[in-house]
Amino acid sequence: MLDGLKALKSALPAAAWTQDADIIAPHLVEWRDKYFGKTPLMLTPRSTAEVSEAVKVCAAHGLKIVPQGGNTGLVGGQTPQGEVLFSLKKMTTIRAVDAVNNAMTAEAGATLQSVHDAADKANRKFPLFLASQGSCTIGGNLSTNAGGNHVLKYGTTKDLVFGVEAVLASGEIYNGLTSLRKDNTGYDLSRLFLGAEGTLGIITAASLKLFPKASYTQRVITTVESPAKALDLLEHCRASGRLGMFEVMPQIGFNAVVSNIPDQRDPFETSYTWYVIIDWDFETEAEGSALAEKLLSSAFEKDLIRDAVIAQNETQAAQIMSLRENMSAGQKFLGGSIKFDITVPLNTIPAFFKKADAAMEAQIPGSRPVGFGHFGDGNIHYNIAQPVGMDKEEFLNQWQSVSEIVFDIVGEFGGSISAEHGIGIMKKTDLAKRADPVKMAMMRSIKQALDPDNIMNPRVMI
Ligand SMILES: Cc1cc2nc3c(=O)[nH]c(=O)nc-3n(C[C@H](O)[C@H](O)[C@H](O)COP(=O)(O)OP(=O)(O)OC[C@H]3O[C@@H](n4cnc5c(N)ncnc54)[C@H](O)[C@@H]3O)c2cc1C
């Protein structure tokens, strides 16, 4: 180990590594204070060549590697436990924006926000939207196959990528950067790295798909009585063909945000059981507000919604979105929270809520389900807040038994235990237990072929 660390330090310029505990500290704890790590050395390479050089040294000395982007991952995959930490934070260059091909090449450490800004300058859009976009990186987004708020219209990250450049466990550089929309020349190797959580190599850059910028996005917030009504409303809204986002929040989560988070405002005078935020994309503002009004008034007539507010400008649209973006922060005020990121087929969401809520009440009487999120994708962040007055630790100690119950129900409905956050450390045992054995065997074969000595993020996923 010591020889390897020494070799790494002499192979790289002094600006590309650090052992300063104060600089490394923020990289060893994740956003929710759930995982704490340690590392003997943090590398901050500034180019693909430096990443490659460093990986070759690690491979030669048997040093294990954990890649890290913005450290916003929610399943513990980016937190080292003694491995060498490769932070991509200095590889932030947008290498090219090609408006004709609707393509951009960005280095892995570029934040999602900087990719949005670069697309915007070229009058284009990169349609991946996460509340963490100021910090999370393209490399992290690809490695987790992040979802977010506009999957309904544009798909997950893997649908937004032409190809990647990655450093393999051998230190070799795979160059899959392209802007070709058609290329049937064998296996699509770039895809292997999408959702791989750093287990197959380090993504150093990616060619991303850009889209025309909708000239006007109409946002509304409306209220429904139940998940079943939300499902009917989704169908009603989809008929326009313009639907970009359909996010749902329950009363308990919504109230936690407006009561506790600064600058949040309830746009309604009355409290409702469920809130829905909807986006439609239009050519013009006039077209947007006219259709929103038409769709909402027919939704009233069909008894789908109770109340609605149409954003009149970008400030109001941002205020509405902020309610949704603060759902995680707001829940901290409800005490301990056991969190899930599941998907079920859309038509089963109401039944899922009914069954899971009843099971939670039976398991921990007084526990408070806070199921919110990307309803339009069938993706619910099904979180359980602790009963009022219960000891937080006592509640959180039940995480595994609660998981078994929730994942069994997800399985019954043909859903997935991880919709968009990935497997990491958190769901590794659950995946091994619940995934198709043939799928697990194929994943292990791919891992063995590309990383025979298991140096790439060795503790996560499989
Ligand atoms: C407030 C908040 C809101 C969020 N909202 C969403 C949401 O709506 N949808 C969603 O999907 N996620 C969401 N997330 C989770 C998180 O932001 C995403 O998973 C994001 O894609 C992680 O990017 P990152 O750069 O922070 O990656 P990190 O956290 O640094 O790493 C995540 C994983 O990717 C690996 N990795 C990172 N960079 C590379 C690389 N260059 N090469 C190889 N492997 C790499 C790491 O080893 C780790 O396994 C949210 C998180 C927060 C804190």
Short mmCIF file of C-alpha atoms and ligand atoms in Angstrom, two decimals:
data_model
loop_
_atom_site.label_atom_id
_atom_site.label_comp_id
_atom_site.label_asym_id
_atom_site.label_seq_id
_atom_site.Cartn_x
_atom_site.Cartn_y
_atom_site.Cartn_z
CA MET A 1 0.00 0.00 0.00
CA LEU A 2 2.68 2.53 1.03
CA ASP A 3 4.75 1.79 -2.07
CA GLY A 4 1.69 2.26 -4.23
CA LEU A 5 0.80 5.60 -2.64
CA LYS A 6 4.39 6.78 -3.06
CA ALA A 7 4.33 5.72 -6.72
CA LEU A 8 1.04 7.59 -7.27
CA LYS A 9 2.42 10.77 -5.75
CA SER A 10 5.51 10.67 -7.92
CA ALA A 11 3.57 9.77 -11.08
CA LEU A 12 1.28 12.82 -10.78
CA PRO A 13 2.02 16.55 -10.46
CA ALA A 14 1.66 17.87 -6.91
CA ALA A 15 -1.50 19.74 -7.93
CA ALA A 16 -3.22 16.45 -8.77
CA TRP A 17 -3.21 14.83 -5.32
CA THR A 18 -3.64 15.73 -1.66
CA GLN A 19 -3.40 14.15 1.78
CA ASP A 20 -4.57 17.31 3.55
CA ALA A 21 -7.26 16.12 5.95
CA ASP A 22 -9.15 19.44 5.83
CA ILE A 23 -9.38 19.41 2.04
CA ILE A 24 -10.38 15.74 1.94
CA ALA A 25 -12.94 15.91 4.81
CA PRO A 26 -15.99 17.13 2.82
CA HIS A 27 -15.44 14.28 0.34
CA LEU A 28 -15.78 11.68 3.07
CA VAL A 29 -19.30 12.46 4.24
CA GLU A 30 -22.36 12.39 2.04
CA TRP A 31 -25.28 14.79 1.82
CA ARG A 32 -27.52 13.05 4.36
CA ASP A 33 -24.72 12.29 6.88
CA LYS A 34 -25.52 8.62 6.35
CA TYR A 35 -22.10 7.38 5.17
CA PHE A 36 -18.69 8.39 6.54
CA GLY A 37 -15.50 7.33 4.83
CA LYS A 38 -11.73 7.34 4.92
CA THR A 39 -8.97 7.45 2.31
CA PRO A 40 -5.18 7.50 2.42
CA LEU A 41 -4.99 9.78 -0.65
CA MET A 42 -7.31 11.93 -2.76
CA LEU A 43 -6.39 12.39 -6.41
CA THR A 44 -7.71 15.36 -8.36
CA PRO A 45 -6.54 14.65 -11.92
CA ARG A 46 -6.93 17.45 -14.44
CA SER A 47 -6.98 15.43 -17.64
CA THR A 48 -7.86 12.01 -19.02
CA ALA A 49 -4.13 11.33 -19.38
CA GLU A 50 -3.62 11.95 -15.65
CA VAL A 51 -6.54 9.65 -14.76
CA SER A 52 -5.07 6.97 -17.01
CA GLU A 53 -1.60 7.32 -15.52
CA ALA A 54 -2.96 7.12 -11.97
CA VAL A 55 -5.11 4.05 -12.71
CA LYS A 56 -2.10 2.27 -14.24
CA VAL A 57 -0.16 2.84 -11.00
CA CYS A 58 -3.14 1.64 -8.91
CA ALA A 59 -3.44 -1.48 -11.09
CA ALA A 60 0.28 -2.23 -10.78
CA HIS A 61 0.16 -1.93 -6.98
CA GLY A 62 -3.27 -3.48 -6.39
CA LEU A 63 -4.68 -0.23 -5.00
CA LYS A 64 -8.47 0.00 -5.00
CA ILE A 65 -10.26 3.06 -6.42
CA VAL A 66 -13.46 4.98 -5.63
CA PRO A 67 -14.44 7.60 -8.24
CA GLN A 68 -16.30 10.67 -7.01
CA GLY A 69 -18.08 13.50 -8.82
CA GLY A 70 -20.22 16.00 -6.90
CA ASN A 71 -20.72 13.68 -3.89
CA THR A 72 -24.52 14.01 -4.07
CA GLY A 73 -25.18 10.28 -4.55
CA LEU A 74 -27.75 8.86 -2.13
CA VAL A 75 -26.66 5.21 -1.85
CA GLY A 76 -23.12 5.49 -0.47
CA GLY A 77 -21.28 4.55 -3.67
CA GLN A 78 -18.97 7.57 -3.73
CA THR A 79 -17.69 7.27 -0.16
CA PRO A 80 -14.31 5.50 0.10
CA GLN A 81 -13.52 3.09 2.94
CA GLY A 82 -9.75 3.07 2.62
CA GLU A 83 -9.60 3.10 -1.19
CA VAL A 84 -7.82 5.83 -3.17
CA LEU A 85 -10.36 8.55 -3.89
CA PHE A 86 -10.42 9.83 -7.48
CA SER A 87 -12.24 13.16 -7.44
CA LEU A 88 -13.10 14.39 -10.94
CA LYS A 89 -13.77 17.91 -9.64
CA LYS A 90 -10.96 19.48 -11.68
CA MET A 91 -12.09 18.02 -15.02
CA THR A 92 -14.78 20.58 -15.75
CA THR A 93 -14.12 21.63 -19.35
CA ILE A 94 -16.96 21.77 -21.84
CA ARG A 95 -14.87 20.53 -24.76
CA ALA A 96 -17.33 21.34 -27.55
CA VAL A 97 -20.89 22.48 -28.22
CA ASP A 98 -22.12 21.52 -31.67
CA ALA A 99 -25.53 23.10 -32.29
CA VAL A 100 -25.87 21.60 -35.78
CA ASN A 101 -25.53 18.06 -34.46
CA ASN A 102 -27.34 18.95 -31.24
CA ALA A 103 -24.35 17.59 -29.30
CA MET A 104 -22.03 18.65 -26.51
CA THR A 105 -18.86 17.07 -25.19
CA ALA A 106 -18.34 17.70 -21.50
CA GLU A 107 -15.71 16.45 -19.09
CA ALA A 108 -16.93 14.23 -16.28
CA GLY A 109 -16.43 16.79 -13.50
CA ALA A 110 -18.55 19.48 -15.18
CA THR A 111 -21.57 20.19 -12.99
CA LEU A 112 -24.98 19.54 -14.46
CA GLN A 113 -25.71 23.25 -14.04
CA SER A 114 -22.65 24.22 -16.12
CA VAL A 115 -23.84 21.84 -18.86
CA HIS A 116 -27.27 23.55 -18.78
CA ASP A 117 -25.60 26.96 -19.03
CA ALA A 118 -23.43 25.91 -21.99
CA ALA A 119 -26.46 24.43 -23.79
CA ASP A 120 -28.46 27.56 -23.08
CA LYS A 121 -25.79 29.77 -24.67
CA ALA A 122 -26.17 27.73 -27.87
CA ASN A 123 -29.97 28.11 -27.66
CA ARG A 124 -30.31 24.43 -26.82
CA LYS A 125 -31.43 22.42 -23.82
CA PHE A 126 -29.90 19.46 -21.98
CA PRO A 127 -33.08 18.13 -20.38
CA LEU A 128 -31.79 16.47 -17.20
CA PHE A 129 -33.11 18.35 -14.17
CA LEU A 130 -32.23 17.41 -10.58
CA ALA A 131 -32.48 19.45 -7.40
CA SER A 132 -28.75 18.68 -6.94
CA GLN A 133 -27.75 20.12 -10.31
CA GLY A 134 -25.54 22.87 -8.88
CA SER A 135 -23.24 20.21 -7.36
CA CYS A 136 -23.72 16.89 -9.15
CA THR A 137 -21.52 16.18 -12.15
CA ILE A 138 -22.07 14.68 -15.57
CA GLY A 139 -19.79 11.75 -14.65
CA GLY A 140 -21.93 11.07 -11.58
CA ASN A 141 -25.17 11.50 -13.54
CA LEU A 142 -24.05 8.95 -16.12
CA SER A 143 -22.67 6.55 -13.53
CA THR A 144 -25.96 6.56 -11.61
CA ASN A 145 -28.15 6.90 -14.72
CA ALA A 146 -29.88 9.76 -12.92
CA GLY A 147 -33.57 10.42 -13.56
CA GLY A 148 -35.04 13.67 -12.28
CA ASN A 149 -38.04 15.71 -13.22
CA HIS A 150 -38.32 15.46 -17.00
CA VAL A 151 -37.94 11.72 -17.58
CA LEU A 152 -41.56 11.65 -18.70
CA LYS A 153 -40.62 13.48 -21.86
CA TYR A 154 -36.87 12.91 -22.36
CA GLY A 155 -36.00 9.67 -20.56
CA THR A 156 -33.23 9.05 -18.00
CA THR A 157 -29.59 10.08 -18.43
CA LYS A 158 -28.84 7.04 -20.55
CA ASP A 159 -31.30 8.35 -23.15
CA LEU A 160 -29.40 11.64 -23.31
CA VAL A 161 -25.94 10.31 -24.17
CA PHE A 162 -24.24 9.43 -27.46
CA GLY A 163 -21.16 7.90 -25.87
CA VAL A 164 -18.48 8.19 -23.22
CA GLU A 165 -14.75 8.37 -22.81
CA ALA A 166 -13.61 6.19 -19.89
CA VAL A 167 -10.43 4.97 -18.27
CA LEU A 168 -10.55 1.20 -17.79
CA ALA A 169 -9.15 -0.75 -14.82
CA SER A 170 -6.02 -1.39 -16.89
CA GLY A 171 -5.50 2.35 -17.38
CA GLU A 172 -6.36 2.11 -21.09
CA ILE A 173 -8.62 4.83 -22.47
CA TYR A 174 -11.86 3.80 -24.18
CA ASN A 175 -12.94 6.53 -26.60
CA GLY A 176 -16.67 6.27 -27.31
CA LEU A 177 -17.17 10.00 -27.90
CA THR A 178 -19.33 10.53 -30.96
CA SER A 179 -22.30 12.54 -32.11
CA LEU A 180 -23.50 9.92 -34.60
CA ARG A 181 -27.17 9.14 -34.22
CA LYS A 182 -26.73 5.86 -36.05
CA ASP A 183 -23.75 3.56 -35.54
CA ASN A 184 -24.40 -0.18 -35.63
CA THR A 185 -20.86 -1.44 -35.35
CA GLY A 186 -21.06 -4.04 -32.62
CA TYR A 187 -21.71 -3.83 -28.89
CA ASP A 188 -22.64 -0.39 -27.60
CA LEU A 189 -19.77 -0.31 -25.10
CA SER A 190 -20.47 3.19 -23.81
CA ARG A 191 -23.74 1.88 -22.40
CA LEU A 192 -21.87 -0.44 -20.06
CA PHE A 193 -20.66 2.56 -18.08
CA LEU A 194 -24.14 4.08 -17.67
CA GLY A 195 -25.52 3.14 -14.27
CA ALA A 196 -22.31 1.18 -13.50
CA GLU A 197 -21.59 3.39 -10.44
CA GLY A 198 -17.85 3.43 -11.16
CA THR A 199 -17.49 -0.37 -11.02
CA LEU A 200 -16.25 -0.78 -14.61
CA GLY A 201 -14.03 2.28 -15.08
CA ILE A 202 -13.81 6.02 -14.60
CA ILE A 203 -15.84 8.13 -17.02
CA THR A 204 -13.70 11.11 -18.02
CA ALA A 205 -15.97 12.75 -20.63
CA ALA A 206 -19.26 12.24 -22.43
CA SER A 207 -20.93 13.36 -25.63
CA LEU A 208 -24.41 14.49 -24.68
CA LYS A 209 -27.60 14.95 -26.70
CA LEU A 210 -29.01 18.45 -26.88
CA PHE A 211 -32.58 19.42 -27.71
CA PRO A 212 -34.32 22.52 -29.02
CA LYS A 213 -35.15 24.90 -26.20
CA ALA A 214 -38.91 25.04 -25.66
CA SER A 215 -39.55 28.72 -25.87
CA TYR A 216 -42.10 28.63 -23.08
CA THR A 217 -42.72 26.19 -20.24
CA GLN A 218 -46.08 26.59 -18.51
CA ARG A 219 -46.02 25.42 -14.90
CA VAL A 220 -49.04 24.87 -12.66
CA ILE A 221 -49.60 23.52 -9.18
CA THR A 222 -52.86 21.76 -8.56
CA THR A 223 -54.44 19.60 -5.88
CA VAL A 224 -56.05 16.17 -5.97
CA GLU A 225 -57.80 13.98 -3.44
CA SER A 226 -55.87 10.76 -3.86
CA PRO A 227 -53.21 8.91 -5.90
CA ALA A 228 -56.06 7.43 -7.97
CA LYS A 229 -57.22 10.94 -8.93
CA ALA A 230 -53.59 11.89 -9.67
CA LEU A 231 -53.39 8.97 -12.09
CA ASP A 232 -56.59 10.09 -13.84
CA LEU A 233 -55.22 13.63 -13.99
CA LEU A 234 -51.98 12.37 -15.55
CA GLU A 235 -53.96 10.67 -18.31
CA HIS A 236 -56.02 13.85 -18.79
CA CYS A 237 -52.88 15.99 -19.08
CA ARG A 238 -50.99 13.60 -21.34
CA ALA A 239 -53.59 14.05 -24.06
CA SER A 240 -52.03 17.42 -24.90
CA GLY A 241 -48.83 15.71 -26.06
CA ARG A 242 -46.89 18.56 -24.43
CA LEU A 243 -46.49 17.19 -20.93
CA GLY A 244 -42.96 17.68 -19.58
CA MET A 245 -43.28 16.99 -15.85
CA PHE A 246 -45.78 15.50 -13.40
CA GLU A 247 -44.56 15.57 -9.77
CA VAL A 248 -46.64 14.68 -6.72
CA MET A 249 -46.34 15.66 -3.04
CA PRO A 250 -48.50 14.53 -0.09
CA GLN A 251 -49.92 16.97 2.45
CA ILE A 252 -47.53 15.97 5.26
CA GLY A 253 -44.43 16.61 3.11
CA PHE A 254 -45.83 19.80 1.59
CA ASN A 255 -46.69 21.17 5.04
CA ALA A 256 -43.22 20.26 6.36
CA VAL A 257 -41.72 22.40 3.57
CA VAL A 258 -43.97 25.46 3.88
CA SER A 259 -43.79 25.45 7.69
CA ASN A 260 -40.04 24.97 8.09
CA ILE A 261 -38.05 26.03 5.02
CA PRO A 262 -37.37 29.76 4.66
CA ASP A 263 -39.01 31.63 1.75
CA GLN A 264 -41.49 28.84 0.93
CA ARG A 265 -45.09 29.89 0.48
CA ASP A 266 -48.30 27.86 0.27
CA PRO A 267 -50.03 29.16 -2.90
CA PHE A 268 -53.43 27.93 -1.64
CA GLU A 269 -55.70 29.22 1.11
CA THR A 270 -56.84 25.75 2.13
CA SER A 271 -54.82 22.63 2.90
CA TYR A 272 -55.24 19.69 0.51
CA THR A 273 -54.33 15.99 0.71
CA TRP A 274 -52.15 15.82 -2.45
CA TYR A 275 -50.37 18.42 -4.59
CA VAL A 276 -49.28 18.00 -8.22
CA ILE A 277 -46.80 20.16 -10.14
CA ILE A 278 -47.18 19.99 -13.91
CA ASP A 279 -45.10 21.43 -16.78
CA TRP A 280 -46.15 21.73 -20.38
CA ASP A 281 -43.77 22.92 -23.15
CA PHE A 282 -45.08 25.40 -25.73
CA GLU A 283 -43.92 27.61 -28.56
CA THR A 284 -45.44 30.77 -27.05
CA GLU A 285 -46.57 32.01 -23.66
CA ALA A 286 -50.08 32.76 -24.92
CA GLU A 287 -50.45 29.22 -26.24
CA GLY A 288 -49.17 27.88 -22.87
CA SER A 289 -51.52 29.73 -20.57
CA ALA A 290 -54.52 29.14 -22.87
CA LEU A 291 -54.00 25.36 -22.93
CA ALA A 292 -53.23 25.18 -19.21
CA GLU A 293 -56.50 27.00 -18.45
CA LYS A 294 -58.44 24.74 -20.81
CA LEU A 295 -56.98 21.53 -19.39
CA LEU A 296 -57.44 22.63 -15.81
CA SER A 297 -61.04 23.75 -16.27
CA SER A 298 -61.96 20.47 -17.94
CA ALA A 299 -60.16 18.67 -15.07
CA PHE A 300 -62.40 20.59 -12.62
CA GLU A 301 -65.48 19.57 -14.58
CA LYS A 302 -64.41 15.92 -14.43
CA ASP A 303 -63.90 16.27 -10.67
CA LEU A 304 -60.19 15.41 -10.98
CA ILE A 305 -58.78 18.46 -9.19
CA ARG A 306 -59.78 20.64 -6.26
CA ASP A 307 -57.80 23.83 -6.82
CA ALA A 308 -55.03 25.13 -9.10
CA VAL A 309 -52.59 27.99 -9.52
CA ILE A 310 -51.10 28.79 -12.93
CA ALA A 311 -47.62 30.37 -12.74
CA GLN A 312 -47.78 33.80 -14.34
CA ASN A 313 -44.04 34.28 -14.79
CA GLU A 314 -40.67 32.60 -14.25
CA THR A 315 -40.44 33.77 -10.64
CA GLN A 316 -43.74 32.11 -9.77
CA ALA A 317 -42.74 28.99 -11.70
CA ALA A 318 -39.50 28.81 -9.68
CA GLN A 319 -41.41 29.34 -6.40
CA ILE A 320 -43.69 26.43 -7.23
CA MET A 321 -40.76 24.18 -8.13
CA SER A 322 -38.94 25.13 -4.99
CA LEU A 323 -41.71 23.46 -2.95
CA ARG A 324 -40.90 20.16 -4.65
CA GLU A 325 -37.13 20.65 -4.51
CA ASN A 326 -37.32 21.16 -0.76
CA MET A 327 -39.24 17.98 -0.06
CA SER A 328 -36.12 16.18 1.25
CA ALA A 329 -35.00 19.17 3.32
CA GLY A 330 -38.53 19.61 4.74
CA GLN A 331 -38.71 15.99 5.89
CA LYS A 332 -35.75 16.50 8.21
CA PHE A 333 -38.22 18.39 10.42
CA LEU A 334 -40.36 15.27 10.78
CA GLY A 335 -37.54 13.41 12.57
CA GLY A 336 -36.03 10.11 11.40
CA SER A 337 -36.91 8.97 7.92
CA ILE A 338 -36.60 5.54 6.26
CA LYS A 339 -36.25 6.23 2.56
CA PHE A 340 -37.06 4.33 -0.60
CA ASP A 341 -36.70 5.15 -4.28
CA ILE A 342 -38.98 2.68 -6.00
CA THR A 343 -40.81 2.36 -9.31
CA VAL A 344 -43.98 0.48 -10.02
CA PRO A 345 -46.03 0.32 -13.24
CA LEU A 346 -48.09 3.53 -13.45
CA ASN A 347 -51.47 1.80 -13.25
CA THR A 348 -50.51 0.17 -9.93
CA ILE A 349 -49.45 3.33 -8.04
CA PRO A 350 -52.76 3.80 -6.17
CA ALA A 351 -52.81 0.13 -5.13
CA PHE A 352 -49.14 0.34 -4.12
CA PHE A 353 -49.85 3.30 -1.82
CA LYS A 354 -52.84 1.56 -0.27
CA LYS A 355 -51.00 -1.67 0.43
CA ALA A 356 -47.70 -0.11 1.54
CA ASP A 357 -49.37 2.49 3.81
CA ALA A 358 -51.42 -0.25 5.53
CA ALA A 359 -48.31 -2.42 5.95
CA MET A 360 -46.39 0.49 7.50
CA GLU A 361 -49.15 1.19 9.99
CA ALA A 362 -49.21 -2.49 10.94
CA GLN A 363 -45.42 -2.66 11.31
CA ILE A 364 -44.84 0.68 13.11
CA PRO A 365 -48.13 2.16 14.35
CA GLY A 366 -48.15 5.93 13.93
CA SER A 367 -45.41 5.95 11.26
CA ARG A 368 -46.09 8.57 8.60
CA PRO A 369 -45.61 7.69 4.92
CA VAL A 370 -44.33 10.61 2.81
CA GLY A 371 -44.60 9.24 -0.73
CA PHE A 372 -43.62 11.94 -3.20
CA GLY A 373 -41.80 12.45 -6.46
CA HIS A 374 -41.79 11.54 -10.10
CA PHE A 375 -45.33 10.12 -10.26
CA GLY A 376 -45.43 10.45 -14.05
CA ASP A 377 -42.58 7.89 -14.28
CA GLY A 378 -44.09 5.56 -11.68
CA ASN A 379 -41.16 6.60 -9.45
CA ILE A 380 -42.13 7.28 -5.85
CA HIS A 381 -39.71 8.36 -3.16
CA TYR A 382 -41.65 6.35 -0.62
CA ASN A 383 -40.23 7.70 2.64
CA ILE A 384 -41.51 6.81 6.09
CA ALA A 385 -41.27 9.48 8.78
CA GLN A 386 -41.04 8.32 12.37
CA PRO A 387 -44.10 8.35 14.66
CA VAL A 388 -44.34 11.55 16.68
CA GLY A 389 -42.54 11.08 19.99
CA MET A 390 -40.74 7.86 19.06
CA ASP A 391 -37.01 7.65 19.67
CA LYS A 392 -35.27 8.38 16.33
CA GLU A 393 -32.65 5.61 16.71
CA GLU A 394 -35.25 3.05 17.69
CA PHE A 395 -37.18 3.96 14.55
CA LEU A 396 -34.18 3.95 12.19
CA ASN A 397 -33.05 0.57 13.56
CA GLN A 398 -36.09 -0.87 11.80
CA TRP A 399 -34.80 0.18 8.35
CA GLN A 400 -34.02 -3.37 7.20
CA SER A 401 -37.29 -4.94 8.38
CA VAL A 402 -39.26 -2.08 6.81
CA SER A 403 -37.26 -2.49 3.57
CA GLU A 404 -38.19 -6.16 3.38
CA ILE A 405 -41.87 -5.25 3.60
CA VAL A 406 -41.73 -2.42 1.08
CA PHE A 407 -39.58 -4.35 -1.40
CA ASP A 408 -41.89 -7.39 -1.17
CA ILE A 409 -44.82 -5.15 -2.11
CA VAL A 410 -42.81 -3.52 -4.91
CA GLY A 411 -42.03 -7.03 -6.19
CA GLU A 412 -45.70 -8.02 -6.11
CA PHE A 413 -46.49 -5.09 -8.39
CA GLY A 414 -43.62 -5.88 -10.78
CA GLY A 415 -41.61 -2.82 -9.72
CA SER A 416 -37.97 -2.00 -9.06
CA ILE A 417 -36.20 -1.47 -5.71
CA SER A 418 -34.10 1.32 -7.24
CA ALA A 419 -35.71 3.72 -9.68
CA GLU A 420 -33.00 6.34 -10.10
CA HIS A 421 -30.57 6.53 -7.17
CA GLY A 422 -28.76 3.28 -7.91
CA ILE A 423 -27.56 0.41 -5.73
CA GLY A 424 -24.31 1.59 -4.11
CA ILE A 425 -23.72 0.10 -0.69
CA MET A 426 -27.23 0.73 0.49
CA LYS A 427 -29.12 -1.75 -1.68
CA LYS A 428 -26.35 -4.21 -2.53
CA THR A 429 -27.74 -6.99 -0.32
CA ASP A 430 -31.30 -6.34 -1.49
CA LEU A 431 -30.21 -6.52 -5.14
CA ALA A 432 -28.35 -9.79 -4.60
CA LYS A 433 -31.42 -11.23 -2.88
CA ARG A 434 -34.06 -10.00 -5.29
CA ALA A 435 -32.51 -9.70 -8.76
CA ASP A 436 -32.83 -12.37 -11.41
CA PRO A 437 -29.86 -14.76 -10.83
CA VAL A 438 -29.10 -14.79 -14.56
CA LYS A 439 -28.86 -10.99 -14.55
CA MET A 440 -26.51 -11.09 -11.53
CA ALA A 441 -24.33 -13.73 -13.22
CA MET A 442 -24.11 -11.62 -16.40
CA MET A 443 -23.19 -8.54 -14.35
CA ARG A 444 -20.45 -10.48 -12.54
CA SER A 445 -19.08 -11.78 -15.88
CA ILE A 446 -18.90 -8.25 -17.28
CA LYS A 447 -17.20 -7.01 -14.11
CA GLN A 448 -14.71 -9.90 -14.22
CA ALA A 449 -13.92 -9.22 -17.89
CA LEU A 450 -13.32 -5.49 -17.48
CA ASP A 451 -11.92 -5.40 -13.95
CA PRO A 452 -10.44 -8.83 -13.17
CA ASP A 453 -8.64 -7.63 -10.04
CA ASN A 454 -11.72 -5.81 -8.73
CA ILE A 455 -10.03 -2.44 -8.23
CA MET A 456 -12.88 -0.23 -9.53
CA ASN A 457 -15.29 0.75 -6.74
CA PRO A 458 -14.94 -2.77 -5.35
CA ARG A 459 -17.55 -2.64 -2.56
CA VAL A 460 -20.55 -1.34 -4.49
CA MET A 461 -23.39 -2.95 -6.41
CA ILE A 462 -22.15 -6.55 -6.90
C1 LIG B 1 -31.01 17.34 -3.15
C2 LIG B 1 -30.79 16.14 -4.03
C3 LIG B 1 -31.70 15.87 -5.04
C4 LIG B 1 -31.51 14.78 -5.88
N1 LIG B 1 -32.42 14.53 -6.86
C5 LIG B 1 -32.25 13.48 -7.68
C6 LIG B 1 -33.21 13.19 -8.70
O1 LIG B 1 -34.22 13.86 -8.86
N2 LIG B 1 -32.96 12.14 -9.50
C7 LIG B 1 -31.84 11.36 -9.37
O2 LIG B 1 -31.65 10.42 -10.15
N3 LIG B 1 -30.93 11.59 -8.41
C8 LIG B 1 -31.11 12.62 -7.56
N4 LIG B 1 -30.20 12.87 -6.56
C9 LIG B 1 -29.04 11.97 -6.40
C10 LIG B 1 -27.73 12.47 -7.07
O3 LIG B 1 -27.72 13.87 -7.24
C11 LIG B 1 -27.51 11.77 -8.40
O4 LIG B 1 -27.33 10.38 -8.16
C12 LIG B 1 -26.32 12.29 -9.19
O5 LIG B 1 -26.35 11.71 -10.48
C13 LIG B 1 -24.96 11.98 -8.54
O6 LIG B 1 -23.96 12.75 -9.20
P1 LIG B 1 -22.60 13.11 -8.45
O7 LIG B 1 -21.71 13.81 -9.41
O8 LIG B 1 -22.87 13.84 -7.20
O9 LIG B 1 -22.02 11.66 -8.15
P2 LIG B 1 -21.33 11.12 -6.83
O10 LIG B 1 -22.28 11.20 -5.70
O11 LIG B 1 -20.01 11.71 -6.64
O12 LIG B 1 -21.16 9.58 -7.26
C14 LIG B 1 -22.27 8.74 -7.46
C15 LIG B 1 -21.79 7.39 -7.99
O13 LIG B 1 -21.20 7.54 -9.28
C16 LIG B 1 -19.81 7.16 -9.26
N5 LIG B 1 -19.10 8.16 -10.06
C17 LIG B 1 -19.11 9.51 -9.92
N6 LIG B 1 -18.39 10.09 -10.90
C18 LIG B 1 -17.92 9.09 -11.67
C19 LIG B 1 -17.11 9.04 -12.85
N7 LIG B 1 -16.66 10.14 -13.43
N8 LIG B 1 -16.82 7.82 -13.38
C20 LIG B 1 -17.27 6.68 -12.81
N9 LIG B 1 -18.02 6.67 -11.70
C21 LIG B 1 -18.35 7.85 -11.15
C22 LIG B 1 -19.42 7.16 -7.79
O14 LIG B 1 -18.36 6.26 -7.54
C23 LIG B 1 -20.72 6.74 -7.12
O15 LIG B 1 -20.86 5.35 -7.18
C24 LIG B 1 -30.39 13.94 -5.69
C25 LIG B 1 -29.47 14.22 -4.67
C26 LIG B 1 -29.66 15.30 -3.84
C27 LIG B 1 -28.64 15.57 -2.78
#
